[in-house]
Coordinates of C-alpha atoms (C1' of nucleotides) in Angstrom, one line a residue:
Chain A
X1 CA -11.9 -11.6 -4.6
X2 CA -14.3 -9.3 -5.9
X3 CA -14.4 -9.2 -9.8
X4 CA -15.1 -11.6 -12.5
X5 CA -11.5 -11.3 -14.6
X6 CA -12.9 -14.7 -16.3
X7 CA -16.3 -13.5 -17.0
X8 CA -17.0 -12.1 -20.3
X9 CA -18.8 -8.4 -19.6
X10 CA -16.1 -6.0 -19.2
X11 CA -15.6 -4.2 -15.9
X12 CA -16.8 -1.1 -15.9
X13 CA -15.8 1.1 -14.2
X14 CA -17.6 4.5 -13.3
X15 CA -15.7 7.5 -12.5
X16 CA -17.9 10.3 -11.6
X17 CA -17.3 13.9 -12.3
X18 CA -18.9 16.5 -10.0
X19 CA -18.7 20.6 -10.0
X20 CA -14.6 21.3 -9.3
X21 CA -13.4 18.1 -9.8
X22 CA -9.5 17.7 -10.7
X23 CA -8.5 16.8 -13.6
X24 CA -5.1 15.2 -12.9
X25 CA -6.4 11.9 -11.2
X26 CA -9.0 11.6 -14.1
X27 CA -5.9 11.7 -16.4
X28 CA -4.7 8.2 -14.2
X29 CA -8.6 6.6 -14.2
X30 CA -8.4 8.1 -17.6
X31 CA -5.0 6.3 -18.3
X32 CA -5.9 3.7 -16.4
X33 CA -8.9 2.0 -17.2
X34 CA -10.3 4.3 -19.8
X35 CA -6.9 2.6 -22.7
X36 CA -7.8 -0.6 -23.3
X37 CA -4.9 -2.3 -22.6
X38 CA -6.5 -6.0 -23.6
X39 CA -3.4 -6.9 -25.0
X40 CA -2.7 -7.4 -21.8
X41 CA -5.5 -8.6 -20.4
X42 CA -8.9 -9.6 -22.8
X43 CA -11.3 -8.0 -21.8
X44 CA -9.9 -5.0 -20.4
X45 CA -11.5 -2.4 -17.8
X46 CA -14.4 -0.4 -20.0
X47 CA -14.5 3.5 -18.8
X48 CA -17.9 5.6 -18.4
X49 CA -17.5 9.5 -17.5
X50 CA -20.0 10.3 -15.9
X51 CA -22.0 13.4 -13.9
X52 CA -25.3 14.8 -11.9
X53 CA -26.5 15.3 -15.6
X54 CA -25.0 14.6 -19.1
X55 CA -23.0 17.7 -20.2
X56 CA -20.8 19.8 -19.1
X57 CA -18.7 19.6 -16.2
X58 CA -16.4 22.9 -15.2
X59 CA -13.0 21.4 -13.8
X60 CA -11.1 23.3 -10.5
X61 CA -8.7 24.9 -13.8
X62 CA -11.7 26.3 -15.2
X63 CA -12.4 24.1 -18.7
X64 CA -15.1 22.0 -19.2
X65 CA -15.6 18.3 -20.0
X66 CA -18.6 17.0 -21.7
X67 CA -20.0 13.7 -19.8
X68 CA -22.6 12.5 -22.1
X69 CA -24.0 10.1 -19.1
X70 CA -25.8 11.4 -15.7
X71 CA -26.0 9.5 -12.5
X72 CA -28.3 6.4 -14.1
X73 CA -24.8 5.3 -15.2
X74 CA -23.7 4.1 -11.8
X75 CA -25.9 1.6 -12.3
X76 CA -24.5 -0.4 -14.1
X77 CA -21.1 0.5 -12.7
X78 CA -18.9 -3.1 -11.3
X79 CA -16.8 0.3 -9.6
X80 CA -17.1 3.9 -8.5
X81 CA -14.4 5.6 -8.5
X82 CA -14.9 9.8 -6.8
X83 CA -12.4 12.8 -8.2
X84 CA -11.1 14.9 -5.8
X85 CA -12.6 18.0 -5.8
X86 CA -12.6 21.2 -3.0
X87 CA -14.5 20.1 0.5
X88 CA -15.3 24.3 0.9
X89 CA -17.9 23.5 -1.7
X90 CA -20.4 21.8 0.6
X91 CA -21.6 18.2 0.3
X92 CA -22.5 17.2 -3.0
X93 CA -26.6 17.0 -3.9
X94 CA -28.8 14.6 -1.8
X95 CA -29.4 12.5 -6.1
X96 CA -25.7 12.0 -5.6
X97 CA -25.7 10.6 -2.8
X98 CA -28.3 8.5 -2.8
X99 CA -26.9 7.6 -6.1
X100 CA -24.1 6.3 -4.1
X101 CA -25.7 4.3 -2.0
X102 CA -27.5 2.3 -3.8
X103 CA -24.8 1.7 -6.0
X104 CA -23.1 0.0 -3.2
X105 CA -25.5 -1.5 -1.5
X106 CA -25.9 -3.7 -5.2
X107 CA -22.4 -4.8 -4.7
X108 CA -20.8 -2.2 -6.9
X109 CA -16.9 -1.4 -5.3
X110 CA -16.4 2.4 -3.7
X111 CA -13.1 3.9 -4.5
X112 CA -12.2 7.7 -4.0
X113 CA -8.6 9.8 -4.7
X114 CA -7.3 12.2 -2.2
X115 CA -11.1 14.9 -0.8
X116 CA -12.8 12.4 -3.8
X117 CA -13.2 10.5 0.7
X118 CA -15.6 13.3 1.2
X119 CA -18.4 12.3 -1.3
X120 CA -18.2 9.2 0.6
X121 CA -18.0 9.5 3.8
X122 CA -21.3 12.5 3.3
X123 CA -22.9 9.3 1.7
X124 CA -22.2 7.4 4.9
X125 CA -19.8 5.0 3.3
X126 CA -17.3 5.7 5.5
X127 CA -19.1 5.3 8.6
X128 CA -16.9 2.8 10.6
X129 CA -14.5 2.2 8.3
X130 CA -10.8 3.1 7.9
X131 CA -10.5 5.7 5.1
X132 CA -7.6 7.9 4.4
X133 CA -7.6 11.3 2.4
X134 CA -4.2 13.6 1.3
X135 CA -2.6 14.8 4.6
X136 CA -3.7 18.3 4.2
X137 CA -7.1 18.0 3.9
X138 CA -6.5 15.0 7.0
X139 CA -8.3 17.8 9.6
X140 CA -11.5 18.5 8.0
X141 CA -12.5 14.8 7.1
X142 CA -12.3 14.4 11.1
X143 CA -14.4 17.6 12.4
X144 CA -17.0 16.6 9.1
X145 CA -17.2 13.4 9.6
X146 CA -16.6 11.5 12.9
X147 CA -17.6 8.0 12.3
X148 CA -14.4 7.5 9.8
X149 CA -11.1 5.4 11.2
X150 CA -9.0 8.1 9.4
X151 CA -5.7 6.0 8.8
X152 CA -3.9 9.8 7.6
X153 CA -0.2 7.8 7.2
X154 CA -1.1 5.8 4.2
X155 CA -1.5 5.7 0.6
X156 CA -4.6 3.3 0.6
X157 CA -6.8 2.1 2.7
X158 CA -9.2 -1.4 1.4
X159 CA -11.8 -1.7 2.8
X160 CA -12.6 -4.7 0.6
X161 CA -15.8 -2.8 -0.3
X162 CA -14.9 0.8 -0.3
X163 CA -11.1 2.2 -0.8
X164 CA -9.3 5.3 -0.4
X165 CA -6.6 6.6 -2.0
X166 CA -3.9 9.5 -0.7
X167 CA -2.9 12.9 -2.8
X168 CA -2.7 13.2 -6.7
X169 CA 0.3 10.2 -7.2
X170 CA -1.3 7.5 -4.7
X171 CA -4.3 7.1 -7.1
X172 CA -1.8 5.5 -9.6
X173 CA -1.0 3.3 -6.6
X174 CA -4.6 2.6 -5.9
X175 CA -5.8 2.1 -9.1
X176 CA -2.7 -0.3 -10.0
X177 CA -4.0 -2.3 -6.1
X178 CA -7.1 -2.8 -8.5
X179 CA -5.9 -3.4 -11.4
X180 CA -3.4 -6.1 -9.4
X181 CA -6.8 -7.4 -7.2
X182 CA -8.2 -7.5 -10.6
X183 CA -6.6 -9.3 -13.1
X184 CA -2.7 -10.2 -10.9
X185 CA 0.1 -9.1 -10.5
X186 CA 1.4 -9.6 -13.9
X187 CA -0.9 -7.8 -15.3
X188 CA -0.2 -4.5 -12.5
X189 CA 3.6 -4.7 -13.6
X190 CA 3.3 -4.7 -17.3
X191 CA 1.0 -2.2 -16.7
X192 CA 3.1 -0.2 -14.3
X193 CA 5.9 -0.7 -16.8
X194 CA 4.3 0.5 -19.6
X195 CA 3.4 3.2 -17.5
X196 CA 7.1 4.2 -16.4
X197 CA 5.9 4.1 -12.9
X198 CA 7.5 2.3 -9.8
X199 CA 5.1 -1.1 -9.9
X200 CA 4.7 -2.0 -5.9
X201 CA 3.9 0.6 -3.6
X202 CA 2.5 -0.8 -0.6
X203 CA -0.9 1.2 0.5
X204 CA 0.6 1.3 4.0
X205 CA 3.2 2.9 2.8
X206 CA 3.7 6.7 4.2
X207 CA 2.3 9.3 2.6
X208 CA 5.2 11.9 2.8
X209 CA 8.7 9.7 0.7
X210 CA 9.5 11.8 -1.4
X211 CA 11.7 9.3 -3.6
X212 CA 9.9 6.4 -6.3
X213 CA 12.3 3.2 -5.1
X214 CA 14.5 1.6 -6.2
X215 CA 15.1 3.6 -9.3
X216 CA 18.3 4.1 -9.8
X217 CA 21.5 2.2 -8.5
X218 CA 23.9 5.9 -7.8
X219 CA 23.7 5.8 -4.3
X220 CA 24.0 2.5 -1.8
X221 CA 20.2 2.3 -0.6
X222 CA 18.8 2.2 -3.8
X223 CA 21.6 -0.7 -5.2
X224 CA 20.5 -3.0 -1.8
X225 CA 16.9 -2.5 -2.5
X226 CA 17.4 -3.8 -5.7
X227 CA 20.0 -6.6 -4.6
X228 CA 17.0 -7.5 -2.4
X229 CA 14.4 -8.1 -5.2
X230 CA 16.3 -10.3 -6.6
X231 CA 17.5 -12.7 -3.5
X232 CA 13.8 -12.6 -1.7
X233 CA 14.4 -16.6 -2.2
X234 CA 17.3 -15.9 0.1
X235 CA 17.2 -15.1 3.8
X236 CA 17.5 -11.3 4.4
X237 CA 17.7 -9.1 8.0
X238 CA 17.9 -6.0 8.5
X239 CA 21.9 -6.3 9.6
X240 CA 22.3 -8.2 6.3
X241 CA 20.9 -5.8 4.3
X242 CA 22.4 -3.0 6.6
X243 CA 26.1 -4.7 5.9
X244 CA 25.4 -3.9 2.1
X245 CA 24.6 -0.2 2.5
X246 CA 27.1 0.5 5.1
X247 CA 25.1 1.5 7.5
X248 CA 24.7 0.2 11.1
X249 CA 21.1 -1.7 11.3
X250 CA 19.6 1.6 13.2
X251 CA 20.7 4.2 11.2
X252 CA 18.9 1.8 7.7
X253 CA 16.0 1.1 9.3
X254 CA 16.3 5.0 10.0
X255 CA 17.4 5.4 6.1
X256 CA 14.8 3.1 4.5
X257 CA 11.9 4.6 6.5
X258 CA 12.2 8.1 5.3
X259 CA 13.1 6.9 2.0
X260 CA 10.7 4.8 1.6
X261 CA 7.5 4.9 4.3
X262 CA 8.1 1.4 5.3
X263 CA 9.8 -0.6 7.9
X264 CA 12.5 -3.4 6.4
X265 CA 10.7 -6.5 7.5
X266 CA 6.9 -4.9 6.1
X267 CA 8.7 -3.5 2.6
X268 CA 10.2 -7.7 3.0
X269 CA 6.5 -9.3 3.4
X270 CA 5.3 -7.2 1.1
X271 CA 7.2 -7.5 -1.8
X272 CA 7.7 -11.7 -1.3
X273 CA 3.9 -12.2 -1.4
X274 CA 3.6 -9.8 -4.2
X275 CA 6.0 -12.5 -6.3
X276 CA 4.6 -15.7 -4.8
X277 CA 1.6 -14.0 -6.5
X278 CA 3.7 -13.7 -9.7
X279 CA 4.8 -17.5 -9.2
X280 CA 1.1 -18.7 -8.8
X281 CA 0.3 -16.6 -11.5
X282 CA 2.5 -18.4 -13.7
X283 CA 4.2 -22.1 -13.0
X284 CA 2.2 -24.6 -11.6
X285 CA 4.5 -25.5 -8.7
X286 CA 3.4 -26.2 -5.7
X287 CA 2.6 -23.8 -3.1
X288 CA 5.2 -25.0 -1.1
X289 CA 7.1 -24.3 -3.4
X290 CA 6.1 -20.7 -4.0
X291 CA 6.2 -20.3 -0.5
X292 CA 9.9 -21.5 -0.3
X293 CA 11.0 -19.6 -3.8
X294 CA 9.3 -16.5 -2.0
X295 CA 11.0 -16.2 0.6
X296 CA 9.4 -17.5 2.9
X297 CA 10.5 -21.2 5.7
X298 CA 7.2 -22.6 4.0
X299 CA 3.1 -22.7 3.0
X300 CA 2.3 -22.1 7.1
X301 CA 4.8 -19.2 7.4
X302 CA 3.4 -17.0 4.1
X303 CA -0.3 -18.1 4.5
X304 CA -1.2 -15.7 7.2
X305 CA 1.0 -13.3 5.2
X306 CA -0.8 -14.0 2.0
X307 CA -4.5 -13.0 3.6
X308 CA -3.4 -10.2 5.3
X309 CA -2.5 -8.6 1.6
X310 CA -4.3 -10.6 -1.0
X311 CA -7.5 -11.1 1.1
X312 CA -7.8 -14.9 -0.6
X313 CA -5.4 -17.9 -0.1
X314 CA -2.9 -18.7 -2.4
X315 CA -4.8 -21.7 -3.3
X316 CA -7.6 -19.7 -4.7
X317 CA -5.2 -16.4 -5.8
X318 CA -4.1 -19.1 -7.9
X319 CA -7.4 -20.4 -9.3
X320 CA -8.6 -17.1 -10.1
X321 CA -5.4 -16.2 -11.9
X322 CA -3.9 -19.2 -13.8
X323 CA -2.2 -18.2 -16.8
X324 CA -0.7 -20.0 -19.0
X325 CA 3.8 -19.0 -18.6
X326 CA 3.0 -17.0 -22.0
X327 CA 0.2 -15.2 -19.8
X328 CA 1.9 -11.5 -20.3
X329 CA 4.3 -9.2 -22.1
Chain B
dA1 C1' -4.7 -21.8 19.5
dC2 C1' -1.6 -20.9 22.4
dT3 C1' 3.4 -20.6 24.2
dT4 C1' 8.1 -19.3 23.6
dC5 C1' 11.9 -17.6 21.8
dC6 C1' 13.7 -14.3 19.0
dT7 C1' 13.6 -10.3 15.3
dT8 C1' 12.3 -6.3 14.6
dC9 C1' 11.7 -1.1 15.3
dC10 C1' 11.8 3.4 17.5
dG11 C1' 12.0 6.4 21.0
dC12 C1' 15.7 8.8 23.7
dC13 C1' 20.6 9.7 24.2
dA14 C1' 25.3 9.7 23.6
dT15 C1' 28.8 10.7 20.1
dT16 C1' 31.4 12.5 15.8
Chain C
dT1 C1' 25.7 24.9 17.1
dT2 C1' 23.4 21.5 13.4
dA3 C1' 22.9 16.8 10.9
dA4 C1' 24.5 13.0 10.3
dT5 C1' 25.6 8.0 12.8
dG6 C1' 25.4 4.7 16.4
dG7 C1' 23.9 2.4 20.5
dC8 C1' 20.9 1.0 23.8
dG9 C1' 16.0 -1.3 25.5
dG10 C1' 11.8 -2.3 26.4
dA11 C1' 7.5 -3.1 23.1
dA12 C1' 5.2 -5.2 19.4
dG13 C1' 5.2 -8.7 16.8
dG14 C1' 6.5 -12.7 13.3
dA15 C1' 8.6 -17.7 14.6
dA16 C1' 8.1 -21.8 15.5

DNA sequence: ACTTCCTTCCGCCATT
DNA sequence: TTAATGGCGGAAGGAA
């Protein structure tokens, strides 16, 4: 539980733009953190764009963005976002790396999208940490910064103080993940609905998945996922799901991985913890009941999964995020 | 925390 | 011949 959901001061997100940055990911960050979503959550984030020094910064598409803050903006950042940029451009200036290290040392959360991971790595912030980047650049990252523990197959990696994400669309997943960590599952879901993107994709999900989740019920597989989501409280095993889809268990798990990027059990556990989070936020049910409603055998069996996924205990989570049932539209 | 039991998952190969 | 599917077995890991 890092940043303050309940403090009056707004959480400051600084997006650092270096020469050759990529505008798409900047757009994602702007949409999530820059748009005023105070309708959901009263003190929404404050987004600040920063560059090495104030002035125009050239994007990799050739147009400039006029940035009014320099590196000193990093000093009041709660979260620093590193935008992608071509690694072939070489390492950013030393002043940038020092500013990043200082921000991190001060306790700011560092996050990167795509090749933004190279900038974090250059600053030494990924040494001996798990991290990811776009699969096209995995080899280069490994070769240039051997101390980084690269996980090439995931959408994003959350190391607590340092987060890295894969290619373009994973930026959305990472941003929603941060919103979920800061303001809870209900807020993140509401935002996802508003952005018309799939709300929950586990960071551990593979990068190569094509179809975004339950999307449409026009095929047996999608229908089964949607059905499972509505019946998380019941015991669901691979055999049951496979039956519903009309597949053999073997074929079902094969299709599951291809479509979804995870295994059935992992997916179920992830969705169940997600449901538990919402229940903790929006109800006063005891943890034991929340666990059962989310499909766990009891609080005891939920706890380790919750802890691993959310990085805090169910009780602590409720303390941080409990809101009235009216809460979020 | 440790052990025991059970499910899951995935490579490999057969079958359609 | 290839693509889709099913079954087997053992290692991994979740449940109790």
